Amino acid sequence: MPDLAALELLVAVARTGSLGAAGRELGMTQQAASARIRSMETRTGVALVQRSPRGSTLTDHGALVAEWGSAVLDAAHRVDAGLAGIRGESRDHLTVVASQTIAEQLLPRWLVSSRAAAVRAGVTPPEVTLTASNSDGAVDAVRGGRAALGFVEAPDVPSDVRSRVVAHDDLVLVVAPSHPWAGSGVTVDAATLARTPLVSREAGSGTRLFLDAALRAATGPDRAPVAPAAEMPTASGVRAAVAADAGPAVISRLAVSDDLAMGRLVLVPTTGLDLSRPLRAIWLGGAAPPAGPARDLVDHIGRGTHNADR
């Protein structure tokens, strides 16, 4: 197949009637235009131009290839215009999906800070559409192309999804003030926690996935799962259920900081359990996030002091 530049030259010869005129139209010398046509003839094995002392004209086969080439060039121009539109759209708009703790506690601060940095640099900030989900839902949205960038709390991400750690968070054990564990000096070990029904997020949430992995690491992979005392679809639902003494919960420190400060919930120390977790950005494609707003946001988070309190 000839390349697009060679096809463009051949179509110009058909339109202008001579190789010299086509070369001038495309900003080429006649010698350069002639050399490109010869290369095209060698590559295709077809005589395209009839050369004579009076000039160069297309052969019958050359005229046919020029007709086909014109259609190819039209299609290529449509593709190029479409890509330009996509690039402009992706530069002006960013779709983000995040697991709920990140969406509620961290992303608003990250987005405000990123927007301010863009304004200071004289760059128009993109419009951001943010959707909250659990970690499994965030992975599905990125895989399905419904979001260019995701943020998850899960301990692992699938191998077909790229990721980068952008912050850290701690999970903490909390109970209602009336719960027996709220007494001074109480510490709960991993084995006790593993056999206690907890107020929990739904299956697929990053917090629940991380806690299950941490308990298996501390008590053994054969640990029999314990049915939750209650399942809630949001962190606020977990907090409300714990405050109503439905049971203990392990939840992000970020999500319960106000409840702890106001005495609505009580933090219970744990032993033998690592509850520090990484928070990840996820995307599809190359080793770095897609160029444009997605990469800009991830890089901005990485440059700042945006880690959750540890």
mmCIF file of C-alpha atoms in Angstrom:
data_model
loop_
_atom_site.group_PDB
_atom_site.id
_atom_site.type_symbol
_atom_site.label_atom_id
_atom_site.label_comp_id
_atom_site.label_asym_id
_atom_site.label_seq_id
_atom_site.Cartn_x
_atom_site.Cartn_y
_atom_site.Cartn_z
ATOM 1 C CA MET A 1 0.000 0.000 0.000
ATOM 2 C CA PRO A 2 1.246 3.530 -0.763
ATOM 3 C CA ASP A 3 1.410 5.929 2.167
ATOM 4 C CA LEU A 4 -1.012 8.837 2.510
ATOM 5 C CA ALA A 5 1.523 11.459 1.413
ATOM 6 C CA ALA A 6 2.177 9.583 -1.830
ATOM 7 C CA LEU A 7 -1.557 9.188 -2.470
ATOM 8 C CA GLU A 8 -2.045 12.897 -1.868
ATOM 9 C CA LEU A 9 0.595 13.664 -4.500
ATOM 10 C CA LEU A 10 -0.983 11.284 -7.015
ATOM 11 C CA VAL A 11 -4.433 12.820 -6.472
ATOM 12 C CA ALA A 12 -2.901 16.274 -6.949
ATOM 13 C CA VAL A 13 -1.389 15.157 -10.285
ATOM 14 C CA ALA A 14 -4.850 14.024 -11.386
ATOM 15 C CA ARG A 15 -6.383 17.325 -10.315
ATOM 16 C CA THR A 16 -3.724 19.707 -11.732
ATOM 17 C CA GLY A 17 -2.803 17.750 -14.846
ATOM 18 C CA SER A 18 0.967 17.623 -14.300
ATOM 19 C CA LEU A 19 3.572 16.416 -11.855
ATOM 20 C CA GLY A 20 5.220 19.853 -11.636
ATOM 21 C CA ALA A 21 1.953 21.633 -10.789
ATOM 22 C CA ALA A 22 1.088 18.981 -8.199
ATOM 23 C CA GLY A 23 4.514 19.369 -6.596
ATOM 24 C CA ARG A 24 4.134 23.153 -6.401
ATOM 25 C CA GLU A 25 0.697 22.804 -4.819
ATOM 26 C CA LEU A 26 2.141 20.557 -2.128
ATOM 27 C CA GLY A 27 5.302 22.617 -1.607
ATOM 28 C CA MET A 28 7.659 20.137 -3.282
ATOM 29 C CA THR A 29 10.213 20.529 -6.028
ATOM 30 C CA GLN A 30 9.507 18.684 -9.256
ATOM 31 C CA GLN A 31 12.499 16.444 -8.586
ATOM 32 C CA ALA A 32 11.190 15.509 -5.126
ATOM 33 C CA ALA A 33 7.702 14.881 -6.501
ATOM 34 C CA SER A 34 9.100 12.708 -9.284
ATOM 35 C CA ALA A 35 11.184 10.713 -6.802
ATOM 36 C CA ARG A 36 8.130 10.110 -4.590
ATOM 37 C CA ILE A 37 6.083 8.856 -7.543
ATOM 38 C CA ARG A 38 8.918 6.525 -8.621
ATOM 39 C CA SER A 39 9.093 5.159 -5.073
ATOM 40 C CA MET A 40 5.339 4.610 -5.124
ATOM 41 C CA GLU A 41 5.566 2.777 -8.453
ATOM 42 C CA THR A 42 8.334 0.552 -7.111
ATOM 43 C CA ARG A 43 6.370 -0.191 -3.971
ATOM 44 C CA THR A 44 3.116 -1.037 -5.748
ATOM 45 C CA GLY A 45 4.539 -2.596 -8.913
ATOM 46 C CA VAL A 46 2.214 -0.417 -11.042
ATOM 47 C CA ALA A 47 3.195 2.239 -13.632
ATOM 48 C CA LEU A 48 1.333 5.350 -12.462
ATOM 49 C CA VAL A 49 2.791 8.238 -14.485
ATOM 50 C CA GLN A 50 3.604 8.512 -18.214
ATOM 51 C CA ARG A 51 6.732 10.653 -18.628
ATOM 52 C CA SER A 52 7.533 12.477 -21.892
ATOM 53 C CA PRO A 53 9.423 15.598 -23.080
ATOM 54 C CA ARG A 54 6.090 17.438 -22.888
ATOM 55 C CA GLY A 55 5.603 16.532 -19.187
ATOM 56 C CA SER A 56 4.151 13.820 -17.005
ATOM 57 C CA THR A 57 0.568 12.577 -17.022
ATOM 58 C CA LEU A 58 -1.219 9.721 -15.326
ATOM 59 C CA THR A 59 -1.490 6.337 -16.972
ATOM 60 C CA ASP A 60 -4.892 4.679 -17.061
ATOM 61 C CA HIS A 61 -3.875 2.650 -14.021
ATOM 62 C CA GLY A 62 -2.567 5.809 -12.373
ATOM 63 C CA ALA A 63 -5.910 7.545 -12.898
ATOM 64 C CA LEU A 64 -7.708 4.562 -11.341
ATOM 65 C CA VAL A 65 -5.382 4.513 -8.306
ATOM 66 C CA ALA A 66 -5.837 8.299 -7.940
ATOM 67 C CA GLU A 67 -9.622 7.802 -7.846
ATOM 68 C CA TRP A 68 -9.272 5.162 -5.145
ATOM 69 C CA GLY A 69 -6.737 7.317 -3.341
ATOM 70 C CA SER A 70 -9.132 10.258 -3.246
ATOM 71 C CA ALA A 71 -11.640 8.143 -1.303
ATOM 72 C CA VAL A 72 -8.892 6.954 1.064
ATOM 73 C CA LEU A 73 -7.790 10.546 1.708
ATOM 74 C CA ASP A 74 -11.363 11.631 2.411
ATOM 75 C CA ALA A 75 -11.672 8.854 4.996
ATOM 76 C CA ALA A 76 -8.308 9.752 6.519
ATOM 77 C CA HIS A 77 -9.366 13.387 6.851
ATOM 78 C CA ARG A 78 -12.564 12.320 8.628
ATOM 79 C CA VAL A 79 -10.538 10.192 11.034
ATOM 80 C CA ASP A 80 -8.134 13.056 11.662
ATOM 81 C CA ALA A 81 -11.000 15.464 12.334
ATOM 82 C CA GLY A 82 -12.621 12.969 14.671
ATOM 83 C CA LEU A 83 -9.401 12.447 16.606
ATOM 84 C CA ALA A 84 -8.978 16.193 16.906
ATOM 85 C CA GLY A 85 -12.474 16.397 18.364
ATOM 86 C CA ILE A 86 -11.751 13.592 20.811
ATOM 87 C CA ARG A 87 -8.521 15.238 21.882
ATOM 88 C CA GLY A 88 -10.330 18.510 22.453
ATOM 89 C CA GLU A 89 -13.127 16.805 24.360
ATOM 90 C CA SER A 90 -10.706 14.836 26.536
ATOM 91 C CA ARG A 91 -8.757 18.020 27.261
ATOM 92 C CA ASP A 92 -11.897 19.899 28.319
ATOM 93 C CA HIS A 93 -13.610 17.145 30.305
ATOM 94 C CA LEU A 94 -12.548 14.386 32.689
ATOM 95 C CA THR A 95 -14.745 11.557 33.941
ATOM 96 C CA VAL A 96 -13.665 10.141 37.298
ATOM 97 C CA VAL A 97 -15.075 7.268 39.352
ATOM 98 C CA ALA A 98 -13.950 6.684 42.926
ATOM 99 C CA SER A 99 -14.735 4.390 45.804
ATOM 100 C CA GLN A 100 -16.795 6.159 48.403
ATOM 101 C CA THR A 101 -14.188 6.999 51.040
ATOM 102 C CA ILE A 102 -11.957 8.615 48.420
ATOM 103 C CA ALA A 103 -14.902 10.316 46.685
ATOM 104 C CA GLU A 104 -16.211 11.795 49.934
ATOM 105 C CA GLN A 105 -13.065 12.485 51.939
ATOM 106 C CA LEU A 106 -10.187 13.103 49.523
ATOM 107 C CA LEU A 107 -11.197 13.841 45.941
ATOM 108 C CA PRO A 108 -12.962 17.156 46.674
ATOM 109 C CA ARG A 109 -9.730 18.493 48.173
ATOM 110 C CA TRP A 110 -7.626 17.060 45.347
ATOM 111 C CA LEU A 111 -9.892 18.532 42.664
ATOM 112 C CA VAL A 112 -10.015 21.995 44.253
ATOM 113 C CA SER A 113 -6.235 22.015 44.636
ATOM 114 C CA SER A 114 -5.701 20.791 41.065
ATOM 115 C CA ARG A 115 -8.061 23.417 39.683
ATOM 116 C CA ALA A 116 -6.281 26.183 41.587
ATOM 117 C CA ALA A 117 -2.908 24.973 40.274
ATOM 118 C CA ALA A 118 -4.211 25.030 36.682
ATOM 119 C CA VAL A 119 -5.531 28.579 37.085
ATOM 120 C CA ARG A 120 -2.212 29.739 38.516
ATOM 121 C CA ALA A 121 -0.463 28.216 35.497
ATOM 122 C CA GLY A 122 -2.820 30.038 33.109
ATOM 123 C CA VAL A 123 -4.477 26.792 31.958
ATOM 124 C CA THR A 124 -8.244 26.360 31.701
ATOM 125 C CA PRO A 125 -9.179 23.580 34.164
ATOM 126 C CA PRO A 126 -11.203 20.687 32.740
ATOM 127 C CA GLU A 127 -14.804 20.084 33.699
ATOM 128 C CA VAL A 128 -14.820 17.036 35.987
ATOM 129 C CA THR A 129 -17.667 14.548 36.330
ATOM 130 C CA LEU A 130 -17.248 12.486 39.504
ATOM 131 C CA THR A 131 -19.178 9.318 40.284
ATOM 132 C CA ALA A 132 -18.978 7.498 43.625
ATOM 133 C CA SER A 133 -19.010 3.702 43.634
ATOM 134 C CA ASN A 134 -17.353 0.842 45.448
ATOM 135 C CA SER A 135 -13.947 -0.440 44.303
ATOM 136 C CA ASP A 136 -15.377 -3.211 42.109
ATOM 137 C CA GLY A 137 -17.716 -0.708 40.459
ATOM 138 C CA ALA A 138 -14.842 1.715 39.855
ATOM 139 C CA VAL A 139 -12.804 -0.993 38.128
ATOM 140 C CA ASP A 140 -15.798 -1.935 35.956
ATOM 141 C CA ALA A 141 -16.379 1.708 34.973
ATOM 142 C CA VAL A 142 -12.756 2.192 33.921
ATOM 143 C CA ARG A 143 -12.721 -1.120 32.041
ATOM 144 C CA GLY A 144 -15.933 -0.220 30.258
ATOM 145 C CA GLY A 145 -14.713 3.210 29.190
ATOM 146 C CA ARG A 146 -17.304 5.047 31.295
ATOM 147 C CA ALA A 147 -14.522 6.766 33.228
ATOM 148 C CA ALA A 148 -11.026 7.758 32.125
ATOM 149 C CA LEU A 149 -9.674 7.586 35.672
ATOM 150 C CA GLY A 150 -10.624 5.734 38.830
ATOM 151 C CA PHE A 151 -9.589 5.671 42.478
ATOM 152 C CA VAL A 152 -9.925 2.543 44.615
ATOM 153 C CA GLU A 153 -9.238 1.287 48.133
ATOM 154 C CA ALA A 154 -9.095 -2.431 47.286
ATOM 155 C CA PRO A 155 -5.888 -4.283 48.228
ATOM 156 C CA ASP A 156 -5.333 -5.464 44.649
ATOM 157 C CA VAL A 157 -6.401 -4.457 41.151
ATOM 158 C CA PRO A 158 -6.868 -6.770 38.121
ATOM 159 C CA SER A 159 -3.823 -7.310 35.924
ATOM 160 C CA ASP A 160 -5.458 -5.636 32.905
ATOM 161 C CA VAL A 161 -5.866 -2.359 34.820
ATOM 162 C CA ARG A 162 -2.919 -0.043 35.418
ATOM 163 C CA SER A 163 -2.529 1.554 38.847
ATOM 164 C CA ARG A 164 -0.420 3.891 40.953
ATOM 165 C CA VAL A 165 -0.468 4.451 44.719
ATOM 166 C CA VAL A 166 -1.432 8.089 45.327
ATOM 167 C CA ALA A 167 -2.168 8.177 49.068
ATOM 168 C CA HIS A 168 -2.514 6.075 52.211
ATOM 169 C CA ASP A 169 -5.262 5.631 54.759
ATOM 170 C CA ASP A 170 -5.781 3.763 58.039
ATOM 171 C CA LEU A 171 -8.776 1.656 58.955
ATOM 172 C CA VAL A 172 -9.833 1.811 62.601
ATOM 173 C CA LEU A 173 -12.105 -0.245 64.814
ATOM 174 C CA VAL A 174 -14.985 1.795 66.240
ATOM 175 C CA VAL A 175 -17.916 1.039 68.542
ATOM 176 C CA ALA A 176 -20.792 2.888 70.174
ATOM 177 C CA PRO A 177 -20.039 4.452 73.600
ATOM 178 C CA SER A 178 -22.338 1.864 75.173
ATOM 179 C CA HIS A 179 -20.509 -1.136 73.659
ATOM 180 C CA PRO A 180 -18.450 -3.325 76.052
ATOM 181 C CA TRP A 181 -15.305 -2.675 73.978
ATOM 182 C CA ALA A 182 -15.611 1.049 74.664
ATOM 183 C CA GLY A 183 -14.214 0.599 78.144
ATOM 184 C CA SER A 184 -10.828 2.047 79.007
ATOM 185 C CA GLY A 185 -7.897 -0.291 78.412
ATOM 186 C CA VAL A 186 -9.716 -2.664 76.028
ATOM 187 C CA THR A 187 -7.658 -3.917 73.095
ATOM 188 C CA VAL A 188 -9.020 -6.322 70.468
ATOM 189 C CA ASP A 189 -6.732 -8.827 68.766
ATOM 190 C CA ALA A 190 -7.063 -10.091 65.212
ATOM 191 C CA ALA A 191 -8.533 -13.469 66.192
ATOM 192 C CA THR A 192 -11.280 -11.853 68.287
ATOM 193 C CA LEU A 193 -12.120 -9.416 65.511
ATOM 194 C CA ALA A 194 -12.215 -12.220 62.930
ATOM 195 C CA ARG A 195 -14.920 -14.106 64.801
ATOM 196 C CA THR A 196 -17.021 -11.020 65.642
ATOM 197 C CA PRO A 197 -19.991 -10.037 63.440
ATOM 198 C CA LEU A 198 -19.291 -6.511 62.241
ATOM 199 C CA VAL A 199 -21.283 -3.735 60.689
ATOM 200 C CA SER A 200 -19.856 -3.884 57.182
ATOM 201 C CA ARG A 201 -19.957 -2.299 53.771
ATOM 202 C CA GLU A 202 -21.411 -4.322 50.920
ATOM 203 C CA ALA A 203 -19.456 -7.038 49.107
ATOM 204 C CA GLY A 204 -17.116 -5.451 46.557
ATOM 205 C CA SER A 205 -16.303 -2.382 48.639
ATOM 206 C CA GLY A 206 -12.625 -1.560 49.039
ATOM 207 C CA THR A 207 -12.878 -1.357 52.827
ATOM 208 C CA ARG A 208 -14.426 -4.808 53.109
ATOM 209 C CA LEU A 209 -11.991 -6.359 50.631
ATOM 210 C CA PHE A 210 -9.022 -4.859 52.456
ATOM 211 C CA LEU A 211 -10.253 -5.933 55.906
ATOM 212 C CA ASP A 212 -10.891 -9.505 54.718
ATOM 213 C CA ALA A 213 -7.365 -9.669 53.275
ATOM 214 C CA ALA A 214 -5.840 -8.239 56.464
ATOM 215 C CA LEU A 215 -7.717 -10.732 58.667
ATOM 216 C CA ARG A 216 -6.655 -13.660 56.467
ATOM 217 C CA ALA A 217 -3.045 -12.477 56.661
ATOM 218 C CA ALA A 218 -3.251 -12.255 60.467
ATOM 219 C CA THR A 219 -5.277 -15.385 61.284
ATOM 220 C CA GLY A 220 -4.614 -17.720 58.345
ATOM 221 C CA PRO A 221 -6.106 -18.244 54.882
ATOM 222 C CA ASP A 222 -8.498 -20.931 56.109
ATOM 223 C CA ARG A 223 -10.366 -18.563 58.406
ATOM 224 C CA ALA A 224 -14.104 -19.230 58.147
ATOM 225 C CA PRO A 225 -15.988 -16.058 57.220
ATOM 226 C CA VAL A 226 -18.354 -14.607 59.788
ATOM 227 C CA ALA A 227 -21.670 -13.196 58.591
ATOM 228 C CA PRO A 228 -21.862 -9.406 59.097
ATOM 229 C CA ALA A 229 -24.053 -7.985 61.822
ATOM 230 C CA ALA A 230 -25.372 -5.610 59.142
ATOM 231 C CA GLU A 231 -24.412 -4.545 55.613
ATOM 232 C CA MET A 232 -24.558 -0.892 54.578
ATOM 233 C CA PRO A 233 -24.023 0.612 51.113
ATOM 234 C CA THR A 234 -22.317 3.773 52.402
ATOM 235 C CA ALA A 235 -19.845 4.814 55.066
ATOM 236 C CA SER A 236 -22.474 7.113 56.584
ATOM 237 C CA GLY A 237 -24.786 4.110 56.920
ATOM 238 C CA VAL A 238 -22.055 2.152 58.707
ATOM 239 C CA ARG A 239 -21.435 5.055 61.088
ATOM 240 C CA ALA A 240 -25.136 5.401 61.891
ATOM 241 C CA ALA A 241 -25.528 1.657 62.521
ATOM 242 C CA VAL A 242 -22.509 1.572 64.842
ATOM 243 C CA ALA A 243 -23.768 4.631 66.745
ATOM 244 C CA ALA A 244 -27.068 2.765 67.208
ATOM 245 C CA ASP A 245 -25.047 -0.112 68.742
ATOM 246 C CA ALA A 246 -25.707 -2.550 65.896
ATOM 247 C CA GLY A 247 -22.133 -3.770 66.323
ATOM 248 C CA PRO A 248 -18.506 -2.769 65.849
ATOM 249 C CA ALA A 249 -17.122 -1.687 62.503
ATOM 250 C CA VAL A 250 -13.747 -1.297 60.845
ATOM 251 C CA ILE A 251 -13.857 1.861 58.767
ATOM 252 C CA SER A 252 -11.605 4.579 57.368
ATOM 253 C CA ARG A 253 -10.259 6.944 60.004
ATOM 254 C CA LEU A 254 -11.112 9.776 57.599
ATOM 255 C CA ALA A 255 -14.783 8.821 57.592
ATOM 256 C CA VAL A 256 -15.174 8.799 61.388
ATOM 257 C CA SER A 257 -12.855 11.615 62.505
ATOM 258 C CA ASP A 258 -15.765 13.926 63.378
ATOM 259 C CA ASP A 259 -17.677 11.139 65.187
ATOM 260 C CA LEU A 260 -14.601 10.347 67.294
ATOM 261 C CA ALA A 261 -14.000 14.015 68.108
ATOM 262 C CA MET A 262 -17.646 14.509 69.157
ATOM 263 C CA GLY A 263 -17.784 11.275 71.184
ATOM 264 C CA ARG A 264 -20.484 9.685 69.035
ATOM 265 C CA LEU A 265 -18.140 6.745 68.403
ATOM 266 C CA VAL A 266 -15.197 5.309 70.348
ATOM 267 C CA LEU A 267 -11.939 4.094 68.797
ATOM 268 C CA VAL A 268 -10.807 0.658 69.999
ATOM 269 C CA PRO A 269 -7.102 -0.247 69.642
ATOM 270 C CA THR A 270 -6.278 -3.477 67.776
ATOM 271 C CA THR A 271 -3.268 -5.775 67.923
ATOM 272 C CA GLY A 272 -1.778 -8.235 65.457
ATOM 273 C CA LEU A 273 -3.460 -6.566 62.485
ATOM 274 C CA ASP A 274 -2.069 -4.221 59.834
ATOM 275 C CA LEU A 275 -4.867 -1.829 58.858
ATOM 276 C CA SER A 276 -2.788 0.696 56.903
ATOM 277 C CA ARG A 277 -3.777 0.630 53.246
ATOM 278 C CA PRO A 278 -2.678 2.235 49.978
ATOM 279 C CA LEU A 279 -5.154 4.183 47.863
ATOM 280 C CA ARG A 280 -4.675 3.794 44.109
ATOM 281 C CA ALA A 281 -5.464 5.623 40.902
ATOM 282 C CA ILE A 282 -6.441 3.227 38.089
ATOM 283 C CA TRP A 283 -6.693 3.542 34.311
ATOM 284 C CA LEU A 284 -6.419 1.535 31.094
ATOM 285 C CA GLY A 285 -3.553 1.628 28.628
ATOM 286 C CA GLY A 286 0.080 2.505 29.150
ATOM 287 C CA ALA A 287 2.254 2.667 32.218
ATOM 288 C CA ALA A 288 1.262 6.314 32.783
ATOM 289 C CA PRO A 289 -2.319 7.631 32.935
ATOM 290 C CA PRO A 290 -3.775 8.916 29.638
ATOM 291 C CA ALA A 291 -2.221 12.220 28.561
ATOM 292 C CA GLY A 292 -4.309 15.254 29.447
ATOM 293 C CA PRO A 293 -6.474 15.919 32.510
ATOM 294 C CA ALA A 294 -6.215 12.353 33.872
ATOM 295 C CA ARG A 295 -2.427 12.418 33.947
ATOM 296 C CA ASP A 296 -2.391 16.009 35.179
ATOM 297 C CA LEU A 297 -4.612 15.115 38.156
ATOM 298 C CA VAL A 298 -2.616 12.029 39.156
ATOM 299 C CA ASP A 299 0.671 13.927 38.852
ATOM 300 C CA HIS A 300 -0.751 16.803 40.906
ATOM 301 C CA ILE A 301 -1.838 14.451 43.689
ATOM 302 C CA GLY A 302 1.600 12.839 43.656
ATOM 303 C CA ARG A 303 3.370 16.210 43.958
ATOM 304 C CA GLY A 304 1.288 17.442 46.882
ATOM 305 C CA THR A 305 1.029 16.445 50.518
ATOM 306 C CA HIS A 306 -2.294 14.747 49.951
ATOM 307 C CA ASN A 307 -1.878 11.517 51.879
ATOM 308 C CA ALA A 308 -4.537 10.695 54.398
ATOM 309 C CA ASP A 309 -3.606 11.059 58.039
ATOM 310 C CA ARG A 310 -1.731 8.044 59.259
#
